[in-house]
Every structure is written in structure tokens, then in C-alpha cells.
Coordinates of C-alpha atoms and ligand atoms in Angstrom, one line a residue:
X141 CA 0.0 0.0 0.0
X142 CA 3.1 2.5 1.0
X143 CA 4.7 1.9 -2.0
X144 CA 1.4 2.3 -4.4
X145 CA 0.6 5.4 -2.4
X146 CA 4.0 6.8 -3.0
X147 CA 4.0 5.7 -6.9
X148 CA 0.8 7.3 -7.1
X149 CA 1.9 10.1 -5.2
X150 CA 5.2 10.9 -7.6
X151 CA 2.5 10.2 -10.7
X152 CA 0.2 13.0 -9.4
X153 CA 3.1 15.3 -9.1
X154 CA 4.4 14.4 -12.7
X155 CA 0.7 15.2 -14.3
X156 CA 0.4 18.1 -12.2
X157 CA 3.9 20.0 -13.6
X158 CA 3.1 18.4 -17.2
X159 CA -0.7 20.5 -16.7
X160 CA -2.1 16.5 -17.6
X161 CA -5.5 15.1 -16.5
X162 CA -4.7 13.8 -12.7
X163 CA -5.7 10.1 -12.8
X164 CA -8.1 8.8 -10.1
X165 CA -6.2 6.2 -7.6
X166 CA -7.2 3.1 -8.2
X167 CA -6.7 0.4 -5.0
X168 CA -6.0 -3.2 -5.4
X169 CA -5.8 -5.5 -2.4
X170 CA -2.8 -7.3 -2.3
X171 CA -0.7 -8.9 -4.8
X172 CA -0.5 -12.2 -3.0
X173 CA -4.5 -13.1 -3.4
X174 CA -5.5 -14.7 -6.5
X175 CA -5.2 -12.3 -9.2
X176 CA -9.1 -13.5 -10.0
X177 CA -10.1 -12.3 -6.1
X178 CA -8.4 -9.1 -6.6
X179 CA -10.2 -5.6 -6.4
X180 CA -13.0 -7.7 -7.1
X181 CA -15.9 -4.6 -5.7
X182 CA -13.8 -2.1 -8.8
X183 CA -13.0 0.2 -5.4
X184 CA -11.6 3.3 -7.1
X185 CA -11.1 6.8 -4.8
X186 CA -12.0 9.7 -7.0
X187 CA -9.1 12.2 -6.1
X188 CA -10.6 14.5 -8.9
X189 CA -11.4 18.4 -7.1
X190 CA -14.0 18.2 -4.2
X191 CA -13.0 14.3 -3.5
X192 CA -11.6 13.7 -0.1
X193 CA -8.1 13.4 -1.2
X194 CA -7.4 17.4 -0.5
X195 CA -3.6 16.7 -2.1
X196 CA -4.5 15.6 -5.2
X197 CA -7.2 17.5 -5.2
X198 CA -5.5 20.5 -5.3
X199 CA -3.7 19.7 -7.8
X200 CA -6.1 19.0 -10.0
X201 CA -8.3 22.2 -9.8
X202 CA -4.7 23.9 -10.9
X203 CA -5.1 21.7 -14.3
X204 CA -6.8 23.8 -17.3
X205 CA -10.7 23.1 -17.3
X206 CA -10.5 22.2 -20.9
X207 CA -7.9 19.2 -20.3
X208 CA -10.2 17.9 -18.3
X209 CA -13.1 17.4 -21.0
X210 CA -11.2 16.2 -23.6
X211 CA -11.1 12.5 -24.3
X212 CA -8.9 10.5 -25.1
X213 CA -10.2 9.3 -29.0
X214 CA -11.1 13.3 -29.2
X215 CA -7.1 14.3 -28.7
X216 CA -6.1 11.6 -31.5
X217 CA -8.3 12.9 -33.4
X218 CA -7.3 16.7 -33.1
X219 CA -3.5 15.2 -32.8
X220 CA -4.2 13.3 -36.6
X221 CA -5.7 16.0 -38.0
X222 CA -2.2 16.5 -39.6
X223 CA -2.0 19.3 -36.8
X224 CA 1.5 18.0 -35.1
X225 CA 3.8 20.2 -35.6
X226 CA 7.3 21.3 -33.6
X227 CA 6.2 24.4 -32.1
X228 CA 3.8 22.7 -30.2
X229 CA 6.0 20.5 -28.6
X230 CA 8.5 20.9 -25.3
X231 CA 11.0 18.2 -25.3
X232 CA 11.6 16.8 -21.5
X233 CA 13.8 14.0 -20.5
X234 CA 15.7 11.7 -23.1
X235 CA 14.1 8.3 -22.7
X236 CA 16.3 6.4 -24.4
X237 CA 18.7 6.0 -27.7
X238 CA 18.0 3.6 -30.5
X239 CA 20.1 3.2 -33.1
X240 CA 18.7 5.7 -36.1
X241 CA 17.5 8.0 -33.2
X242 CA 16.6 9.5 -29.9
X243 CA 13.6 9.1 -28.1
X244 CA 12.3 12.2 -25.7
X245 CA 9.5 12.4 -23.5
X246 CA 7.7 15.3 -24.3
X247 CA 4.5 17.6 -23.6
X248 CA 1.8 19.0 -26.1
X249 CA 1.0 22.1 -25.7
X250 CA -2.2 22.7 -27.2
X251 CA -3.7 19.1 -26.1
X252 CA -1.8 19.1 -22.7
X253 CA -1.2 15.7 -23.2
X254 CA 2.5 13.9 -23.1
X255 CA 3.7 11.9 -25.6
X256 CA 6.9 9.9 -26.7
X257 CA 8.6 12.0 -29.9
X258 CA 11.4 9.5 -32.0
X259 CA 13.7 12.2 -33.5
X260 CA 15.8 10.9 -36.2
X261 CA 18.4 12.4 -38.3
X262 CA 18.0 12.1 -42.1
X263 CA 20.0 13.6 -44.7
X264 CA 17.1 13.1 -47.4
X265 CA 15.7 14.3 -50.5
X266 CA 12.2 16.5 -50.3
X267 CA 11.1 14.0 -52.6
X268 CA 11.7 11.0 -50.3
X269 CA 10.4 13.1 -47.5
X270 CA 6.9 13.1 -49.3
X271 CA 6.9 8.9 -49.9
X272 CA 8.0 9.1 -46.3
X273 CA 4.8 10.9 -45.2
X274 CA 2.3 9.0 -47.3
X275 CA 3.4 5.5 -46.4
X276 CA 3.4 6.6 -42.7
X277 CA -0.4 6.9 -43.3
X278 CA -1.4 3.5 -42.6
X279 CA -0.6 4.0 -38.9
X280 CA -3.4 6.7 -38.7
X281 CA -5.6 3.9 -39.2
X282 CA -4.2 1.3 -36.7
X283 CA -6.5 1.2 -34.2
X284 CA -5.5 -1.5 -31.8
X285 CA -5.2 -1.5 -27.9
X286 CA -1.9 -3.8 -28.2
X287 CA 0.0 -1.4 -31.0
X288 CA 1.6 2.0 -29.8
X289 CA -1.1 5.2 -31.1
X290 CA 0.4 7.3 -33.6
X291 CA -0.3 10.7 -33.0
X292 CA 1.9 12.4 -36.3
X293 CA 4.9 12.9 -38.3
X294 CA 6.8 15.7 -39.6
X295 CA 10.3 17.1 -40.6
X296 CA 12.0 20.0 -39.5
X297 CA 15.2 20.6 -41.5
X298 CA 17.4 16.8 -42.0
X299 CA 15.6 15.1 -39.3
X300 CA 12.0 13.5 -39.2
X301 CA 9.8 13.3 -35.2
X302 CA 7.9 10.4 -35.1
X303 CA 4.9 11.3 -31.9
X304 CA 3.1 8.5 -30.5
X305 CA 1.0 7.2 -27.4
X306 CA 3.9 7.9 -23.9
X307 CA 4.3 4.6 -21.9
X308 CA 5.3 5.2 -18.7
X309 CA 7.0 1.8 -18.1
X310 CA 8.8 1.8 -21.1
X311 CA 10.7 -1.3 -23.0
X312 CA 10.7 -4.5 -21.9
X313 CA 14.5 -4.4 -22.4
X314 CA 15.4 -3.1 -19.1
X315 CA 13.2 -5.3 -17.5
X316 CA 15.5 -8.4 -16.5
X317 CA 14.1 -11.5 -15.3
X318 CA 10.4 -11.3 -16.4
X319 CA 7.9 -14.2 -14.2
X320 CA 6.4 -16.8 -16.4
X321 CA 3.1 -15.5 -15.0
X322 CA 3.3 -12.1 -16.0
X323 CA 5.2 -13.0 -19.2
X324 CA 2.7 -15.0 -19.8
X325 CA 0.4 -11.8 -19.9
X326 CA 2.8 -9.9 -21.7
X327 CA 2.7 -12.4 -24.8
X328 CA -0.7 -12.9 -24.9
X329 CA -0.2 -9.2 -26.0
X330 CA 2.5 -9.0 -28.2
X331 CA 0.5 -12.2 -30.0
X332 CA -2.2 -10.1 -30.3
X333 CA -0.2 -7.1 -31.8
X334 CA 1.3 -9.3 -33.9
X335 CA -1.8 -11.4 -35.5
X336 CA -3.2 -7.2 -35.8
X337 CA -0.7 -5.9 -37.7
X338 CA -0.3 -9.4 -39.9
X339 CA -3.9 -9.0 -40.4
X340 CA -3.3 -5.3 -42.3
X341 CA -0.3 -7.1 -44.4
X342 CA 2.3 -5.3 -42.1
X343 CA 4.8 -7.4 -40.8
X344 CA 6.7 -5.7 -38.0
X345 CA 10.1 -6.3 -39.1
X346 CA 12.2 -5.5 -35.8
X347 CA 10.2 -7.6 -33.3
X348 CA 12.4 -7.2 -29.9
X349 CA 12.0 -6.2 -25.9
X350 CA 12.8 -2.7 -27.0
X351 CA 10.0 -2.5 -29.3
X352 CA 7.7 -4.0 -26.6
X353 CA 6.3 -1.2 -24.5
X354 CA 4.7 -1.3 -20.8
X355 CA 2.7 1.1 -18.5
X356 CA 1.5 1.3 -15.3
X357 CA -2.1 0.1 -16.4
X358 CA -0.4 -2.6 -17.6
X359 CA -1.5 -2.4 -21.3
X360 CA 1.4 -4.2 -23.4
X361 CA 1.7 -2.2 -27.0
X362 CA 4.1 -3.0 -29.9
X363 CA 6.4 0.1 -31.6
X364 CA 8.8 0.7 -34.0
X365 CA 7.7 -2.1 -36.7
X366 CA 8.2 -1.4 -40.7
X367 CA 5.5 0.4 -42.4
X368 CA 7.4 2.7 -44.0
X369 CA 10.0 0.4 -46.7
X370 CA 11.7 3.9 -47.2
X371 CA 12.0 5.0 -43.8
X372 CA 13.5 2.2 -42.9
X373 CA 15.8 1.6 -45.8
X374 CA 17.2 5.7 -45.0
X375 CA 17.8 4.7 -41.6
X376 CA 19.6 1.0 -42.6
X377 CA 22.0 3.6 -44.3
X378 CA 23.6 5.9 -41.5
X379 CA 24.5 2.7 -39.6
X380 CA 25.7 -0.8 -39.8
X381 CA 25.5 -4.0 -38.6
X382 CA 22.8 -7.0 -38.2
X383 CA 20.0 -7.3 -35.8
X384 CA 20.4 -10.1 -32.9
X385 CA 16.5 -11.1 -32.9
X386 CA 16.7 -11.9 -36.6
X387 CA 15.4 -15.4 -37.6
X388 CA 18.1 -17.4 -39.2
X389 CA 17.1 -17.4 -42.9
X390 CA 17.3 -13.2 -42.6
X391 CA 20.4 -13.2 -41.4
X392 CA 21.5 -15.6 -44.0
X393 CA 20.0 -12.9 -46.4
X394 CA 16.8 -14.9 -47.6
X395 CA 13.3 -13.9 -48.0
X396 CA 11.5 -12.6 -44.9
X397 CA 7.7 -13.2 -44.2
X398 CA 5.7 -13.7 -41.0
X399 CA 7.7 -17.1 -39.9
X400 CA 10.3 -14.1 -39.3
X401 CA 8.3 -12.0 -37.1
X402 CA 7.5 -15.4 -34.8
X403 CA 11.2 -16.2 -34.6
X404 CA 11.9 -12.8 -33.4
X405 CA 8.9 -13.0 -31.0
X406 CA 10.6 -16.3 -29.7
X407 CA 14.1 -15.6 -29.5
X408 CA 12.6 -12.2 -27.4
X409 CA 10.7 -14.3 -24.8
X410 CA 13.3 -16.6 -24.2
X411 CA 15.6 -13.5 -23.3
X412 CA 12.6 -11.6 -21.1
X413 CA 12.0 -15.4 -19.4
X414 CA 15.6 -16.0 -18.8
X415 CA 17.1 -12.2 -17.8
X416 CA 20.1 -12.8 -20.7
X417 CA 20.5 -12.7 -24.5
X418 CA 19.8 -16.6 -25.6
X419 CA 22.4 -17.5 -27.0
X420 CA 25.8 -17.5 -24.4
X421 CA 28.2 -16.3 -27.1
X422 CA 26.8 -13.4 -28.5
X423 CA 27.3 -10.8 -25.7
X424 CA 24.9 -7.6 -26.5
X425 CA 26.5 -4.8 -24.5
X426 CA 24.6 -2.1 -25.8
X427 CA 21.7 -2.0 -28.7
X428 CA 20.7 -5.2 -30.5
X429 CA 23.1 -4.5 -33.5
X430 CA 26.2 -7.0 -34.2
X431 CA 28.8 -7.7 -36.9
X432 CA 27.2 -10.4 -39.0
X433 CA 30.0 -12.9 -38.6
X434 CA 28.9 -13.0 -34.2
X435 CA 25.6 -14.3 -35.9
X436 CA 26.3 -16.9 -38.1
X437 CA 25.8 -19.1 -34.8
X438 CA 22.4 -18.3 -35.0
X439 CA 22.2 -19.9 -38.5
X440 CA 24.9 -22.9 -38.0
X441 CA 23.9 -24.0 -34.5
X442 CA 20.6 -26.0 -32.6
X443 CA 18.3 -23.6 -31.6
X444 CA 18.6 -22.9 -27.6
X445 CA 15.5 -24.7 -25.3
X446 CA 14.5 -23.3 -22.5
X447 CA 15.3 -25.3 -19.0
X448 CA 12.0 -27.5 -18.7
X449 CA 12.7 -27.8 -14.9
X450 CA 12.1 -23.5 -14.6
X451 CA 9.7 -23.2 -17.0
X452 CA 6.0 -24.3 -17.8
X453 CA 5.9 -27.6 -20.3
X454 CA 3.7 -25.0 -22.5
X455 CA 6.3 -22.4 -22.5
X456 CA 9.0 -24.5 -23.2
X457 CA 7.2 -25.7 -26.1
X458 CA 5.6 -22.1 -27.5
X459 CA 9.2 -21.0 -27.1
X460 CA 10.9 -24.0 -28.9
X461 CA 8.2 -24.0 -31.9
X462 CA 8.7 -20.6 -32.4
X463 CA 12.9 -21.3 -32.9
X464 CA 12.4 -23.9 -35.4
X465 CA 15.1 -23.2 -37.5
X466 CA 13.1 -23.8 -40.6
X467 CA 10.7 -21.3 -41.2
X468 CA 7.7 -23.5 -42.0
X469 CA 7.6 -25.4 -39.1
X470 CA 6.6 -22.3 -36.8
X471 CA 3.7 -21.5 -35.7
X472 CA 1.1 -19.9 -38.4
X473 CA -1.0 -16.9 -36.6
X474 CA -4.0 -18.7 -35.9
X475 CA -1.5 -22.0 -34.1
X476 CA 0.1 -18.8 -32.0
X477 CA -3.5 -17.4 -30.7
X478 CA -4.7 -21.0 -29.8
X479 CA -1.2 -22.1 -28.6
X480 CA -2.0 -23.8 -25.1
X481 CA 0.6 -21.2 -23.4
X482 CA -1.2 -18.1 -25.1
X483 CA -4.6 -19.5 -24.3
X484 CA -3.6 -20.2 -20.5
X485 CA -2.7 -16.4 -20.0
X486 CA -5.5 -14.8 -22.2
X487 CA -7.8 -14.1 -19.8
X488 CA -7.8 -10.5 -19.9
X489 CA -6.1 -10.0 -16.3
X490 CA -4.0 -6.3 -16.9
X491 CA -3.6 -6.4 -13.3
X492 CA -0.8 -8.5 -13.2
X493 CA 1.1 -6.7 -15.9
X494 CA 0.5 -3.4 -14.2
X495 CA 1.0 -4.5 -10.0
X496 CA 4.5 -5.9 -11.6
X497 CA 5.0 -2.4 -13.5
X498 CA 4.4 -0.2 -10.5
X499 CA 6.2 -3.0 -8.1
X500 CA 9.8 -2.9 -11.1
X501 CA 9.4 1.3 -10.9
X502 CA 8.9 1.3 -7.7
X503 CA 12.4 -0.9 -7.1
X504 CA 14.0 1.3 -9.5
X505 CA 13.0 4.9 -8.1
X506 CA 14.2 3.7 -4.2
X507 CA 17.7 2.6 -6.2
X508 CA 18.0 5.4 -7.3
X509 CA 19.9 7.1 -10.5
X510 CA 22.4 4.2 -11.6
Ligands
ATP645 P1 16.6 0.4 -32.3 O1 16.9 1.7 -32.7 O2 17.5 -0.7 -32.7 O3 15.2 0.1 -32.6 P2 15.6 0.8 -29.6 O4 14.3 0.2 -29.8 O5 16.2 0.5 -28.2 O6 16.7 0.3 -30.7 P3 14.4 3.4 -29.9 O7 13.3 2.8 -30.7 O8 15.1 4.6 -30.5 O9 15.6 2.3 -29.8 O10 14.0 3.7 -28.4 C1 14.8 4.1 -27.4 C2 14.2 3.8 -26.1 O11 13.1 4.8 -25.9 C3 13.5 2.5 -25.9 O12 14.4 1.5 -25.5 C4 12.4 2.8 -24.9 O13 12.9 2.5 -23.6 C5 12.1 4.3 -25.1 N1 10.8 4.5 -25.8 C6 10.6 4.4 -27.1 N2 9.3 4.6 -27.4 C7 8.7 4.9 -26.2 C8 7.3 5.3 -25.8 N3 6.4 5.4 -26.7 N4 7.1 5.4 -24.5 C9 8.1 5.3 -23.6 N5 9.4 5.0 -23.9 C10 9.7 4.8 -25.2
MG646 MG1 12.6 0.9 -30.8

């Protein structure tokens, strides 16, 4: 309870100085009771002005009236409206770097809301600008709860922001050792993401625990996959080196289809499940990029299994069909939905996902800055 109370509290504090709508506190009993006995009368304390909570309260009467009354599908709709643009935004913190970019936490000023902004330096033509913007299009019309929102794109000078949805856990990358319990959440998810974006003939492309994003409600979305061929391609060029999570016959430069997505979404579990990069000789300091030749172990050697004495039979076996080295032998969409480890863990329980966010912040925040 101390430690929710104090999350929450830091939370409140964060909306308040980013002038956000203060969200009501929500109380769970305890983590240890079954998750299905949990919160089971929806107890909520409204903390909104004239509740009892006098604290938060406060500092929601000191919020704008009008960024109270706008919803959520209203400011995507406003944000889509092609109506992004840099003067509206004030970069924060730096959440992270990727390889073609930087990511930045930042606050929109004429929605109030915060979002996550993917600056990335490109020394392009105007003309490949414009193919840019048009094939980013489709992501205007994702509409999924388990695929990041998109709220805009647009370039200023040689670089192009990307503004989508803010997570406030962020990737599952810095994560460690995930619990087969709430991993088991977590790829019920990413599945579900997947089989979405498979569905509008997108195939993600760069399927990893960086691309996997958390938040304290303990919604699961997926980022960064391919829907723009030239974006992508303009970024391959300012850097080198091959991705880690890619399925053997990519990295052996053959043709890529879905069988590619559900190796990467295997080799990526296995990591999360096991709190280190599968495979023992490939050592991923920092990023997910290697020289090719660190690889080719990927594509000469057994696939790795996961120790059947720590984990489920199911997961074991969702893990090790995924691997199959040859393409055709993994899972097809509908075999990953009604796999028996998927099907255990899709029963719609966020609580989990989000008591473990809160709980891995929490840790983090009393450790301090590392
Ligand atoms: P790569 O460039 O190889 O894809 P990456 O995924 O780690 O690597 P970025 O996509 O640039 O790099 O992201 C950098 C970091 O920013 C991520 O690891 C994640 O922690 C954070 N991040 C990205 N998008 C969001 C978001 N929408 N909300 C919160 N944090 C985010
Ligand atoms: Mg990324």
C-alpha cells in the first residue's frame, strides 16, 4: 500500500507540472491473493477536485478546465488531423537512444497531453520526405489497444519526429528476469499485436523487448515495426551491422515473411523469461546491432531450449516451436493465438502486468539514479 501510495503520489506530481488530467487512484488489495479475487468490488477513490483526497485535489483544480473534457479518441483525433507540428511541442527527458534516433518524453502544448517523440536524423531528398509521409499513413488507421497510437509525423530541416502514445513503463529491455506469469500476460499481447498488424499485411520487421512497451495500467503495446520500406531503408544507411533477434534465414539474407516475425517474437521471450540474450556467445552490451559474422551461430547452430525444470511444459514448447530453424515449421498466426501457453494467459487480467510495472518502478525509483 506505501509503495502504491507513493508511486501514485510521484504520478500525481508528474501530471500536475506536465498540466495532464490527474488520474483517479485506483486500489488493489494485495498482490499475493489470487489475481481473480483481486479488487473484485472495482474500489476506485476519485481524487478528482472536491473528492476527499485534499492533495491531489489540489492539484487538479490547478489543471486547465478544458484538459479535463477532452477524451482520449477526441485528442487523437485533433493530434491526426495532420496538426502536429514542432512548435507545439517541449521536449523533456531523453528516454532512451536507439540506433537511427533519440527518443524524448515530451509535452503537447495545445492538447496538454505527453507523448513519446522519435527524432531521427535524415540527410534526405524532399522527394523521399513526401513517400515518407504517405506510407506513414497507414498508422493513422491502426487502431489497436496492443499497437503504440500514432499521433503524427513531420520534418524539421534533416531530421524526421515520429509522436506516438507515452508509456510510462517503457521497453521491456530493461526489464531483466520477467515471471512466467506475468510474461505470460505480456505475450498474450504481443500475439495479439502481432496477428493485428499481420492481419493489415504489415509485418513488424524488428520484433524485440525494445520495441515491446509497458505502462502502469499494464497495457502491453508494440512500436517501431516497418510500415514505412523507405524509412526504414534511409535509416539502414547511416548505420551498420545485423539485428540479434533476426530469424536465421534473414540473417543468411533470404526472403522474410511472418515465420520471421514469430522467430523474433521467440528468441525475445526466451531472453525476457531468462534475464540474458539466448544464446551465451553473442554478448549484447549495448543496442541489439552485431557484426554479421557474431551471428552466423544463430544460423549454424541447434536452436537454444529453455530449461524445462524452470519453466511451464507450454512455455518450453511455445518458445521451442517458435525457434524452429526452418521457417515453415513455426507456428502460423491462428496455431500462435490457440497455442496452449497463449490461451492459459489470455484471460484478460491487466492487473498482473501493471501491480508488476508499478512493483519494477517502484524498485527502481528507491535505487536510485544508476
Ligand atoms: P533500435 O533503434 O535498434 O530500434 P531501440 O528500440 O532501443 O533500438 P528506440 O526505438 O530509439 O531504440 O527507443 C529508445 C528507447 O526509448 C526504448 O528502448 C524505450 O525505452 C524508449 N521508448 C521508445 N518509445 C517509447 C514510448 N512510446 N514510451 C516510452 N518509452 C519509449
Ligand atoms: Mg525501438
Amino acid at each position: 500500500m506505501k509503495a502504491m501510495l507513493s508511486y501514485y503520489y510521484s504520478t500525481v506530481m508528474e501530471q500536475q507540472v506536465n498540466g495532464q488530467l490527474i488520474e483517479p487512484l485506483q486500489i488493489y488489495p494485495r498482490a499475493c491473493k489470487p489475481p481473480g479475487k483481486r479488487n473484485i468490488h472495482g474500489l476506485k477513490v476519485n481524487t478528482r477536485a472536491g473528492a476527499a483526497n485534499s492533495g491531489a485535489s489540489a492539484a487538479s483544480e490547478a489543471l486547465p478546465s478544458n484538459s479535463l473534457k477532452k477524451s482520449s479518441a477526441e485528442l487523437k483525433k485533433i493530434l491526426a488531423n495532420g496538426q502536429m507540428n514542432e512548435q507545439d511541442i517541449r521536449y523533456r527527458d531523453i528516454l532512451g537512444h536507439g540506433n537511427g534516433g533519440t527518443v524524448y518524453k515530451a509535452y503537447h502544448v495545445r492538447s496538454g497531453k505527453i507523448l513519446a517523440v522519435k527524432v531521427i536524423p535524415l540527410d534526405i531528398t524532399l522527394e523521399l520526405q513526401k513517400q515518407i509521409m504517405s506510407e506513414l499513413e497507414i498508422l493513422y488507421k491502426c487502431d489497436s489497444s496492443y499497437i503504440i497510437g500514432f499521433y503524427g509525423a513531420f520534418f524539421v530541416e534533416n531530421r524526421i519526429s515520429l509522436c506516438t502514445e507515452f508509456m510510462d513503463g517503457g521497453s521491456l529491455d530493461v526489464y531483466r528476469k520477467i515471471p512466467e506469469h506475468v510474461l505470460g500476460r505480456i505475450a498474450v499481447a504481443v500475439v495479439k499485436g502481432l496477428t493485428y498488424l499481420w492481419s493489415l499485411k504489415i509485418l513488424h520487421r524488428d520484433v524485440k523487448p525494445s520495441n515491446m512497451l509497458v505502462n502502469t495500467r499494464g497495457q502491453v503495446k508494440l512500436c517501431d515495426f516497418g510500415v514505412s520500406t523507405q524509412l526504414v531503408n534511409s535509416i539502414a544507411k547511416t548505420y551498420v551491422g545485423t539485428n540479434a533477434y533476426m530469424a536465421p534465414e534473414r540473417i543468411s539474407g533470404e526472403q522474410y515473411g511472418i515465420h520471421s516475425d514469430v522467430w523474433s517474437l521467440g528468441i525475445s521471450f526466451m531472453e525476457l523469461a531468462l534475464g540474458r540474450f539466448p544464446y551465451p556467445q553473442i554478448q549484447k552490451n549495448q543496442g541489439s546491432l552485431m557484426p554479421l559474422q557474431l551471428l552466423q551461430c544463430i544460423v549454424d547452430e541447434e536452436s537454444p531450449v529453455l530449461p524445462a525444470g524452470e519453466f511451464s511444459e507450454p512455455f518450453v514448447h511455445f518458445i521451442t516451436q517458435c525457434m524452429k530453424k526452418q521457417p515453415k515449421e513455426r507456428p502460423a498466426p491462428e496455431d500462435l493465438m490457440g497455442h496452449p501457453f497463449v490461451v492459459q494467459y489470455n484471460d484478460g487480467n491487466a492487473e498482473v502486468v501493471s501491480m508488476w510495472v508499478c512493483r519494477m518502478l517502484e524498485e527502481r525509483r528507491s535505487q536510485g539514479p544508476q
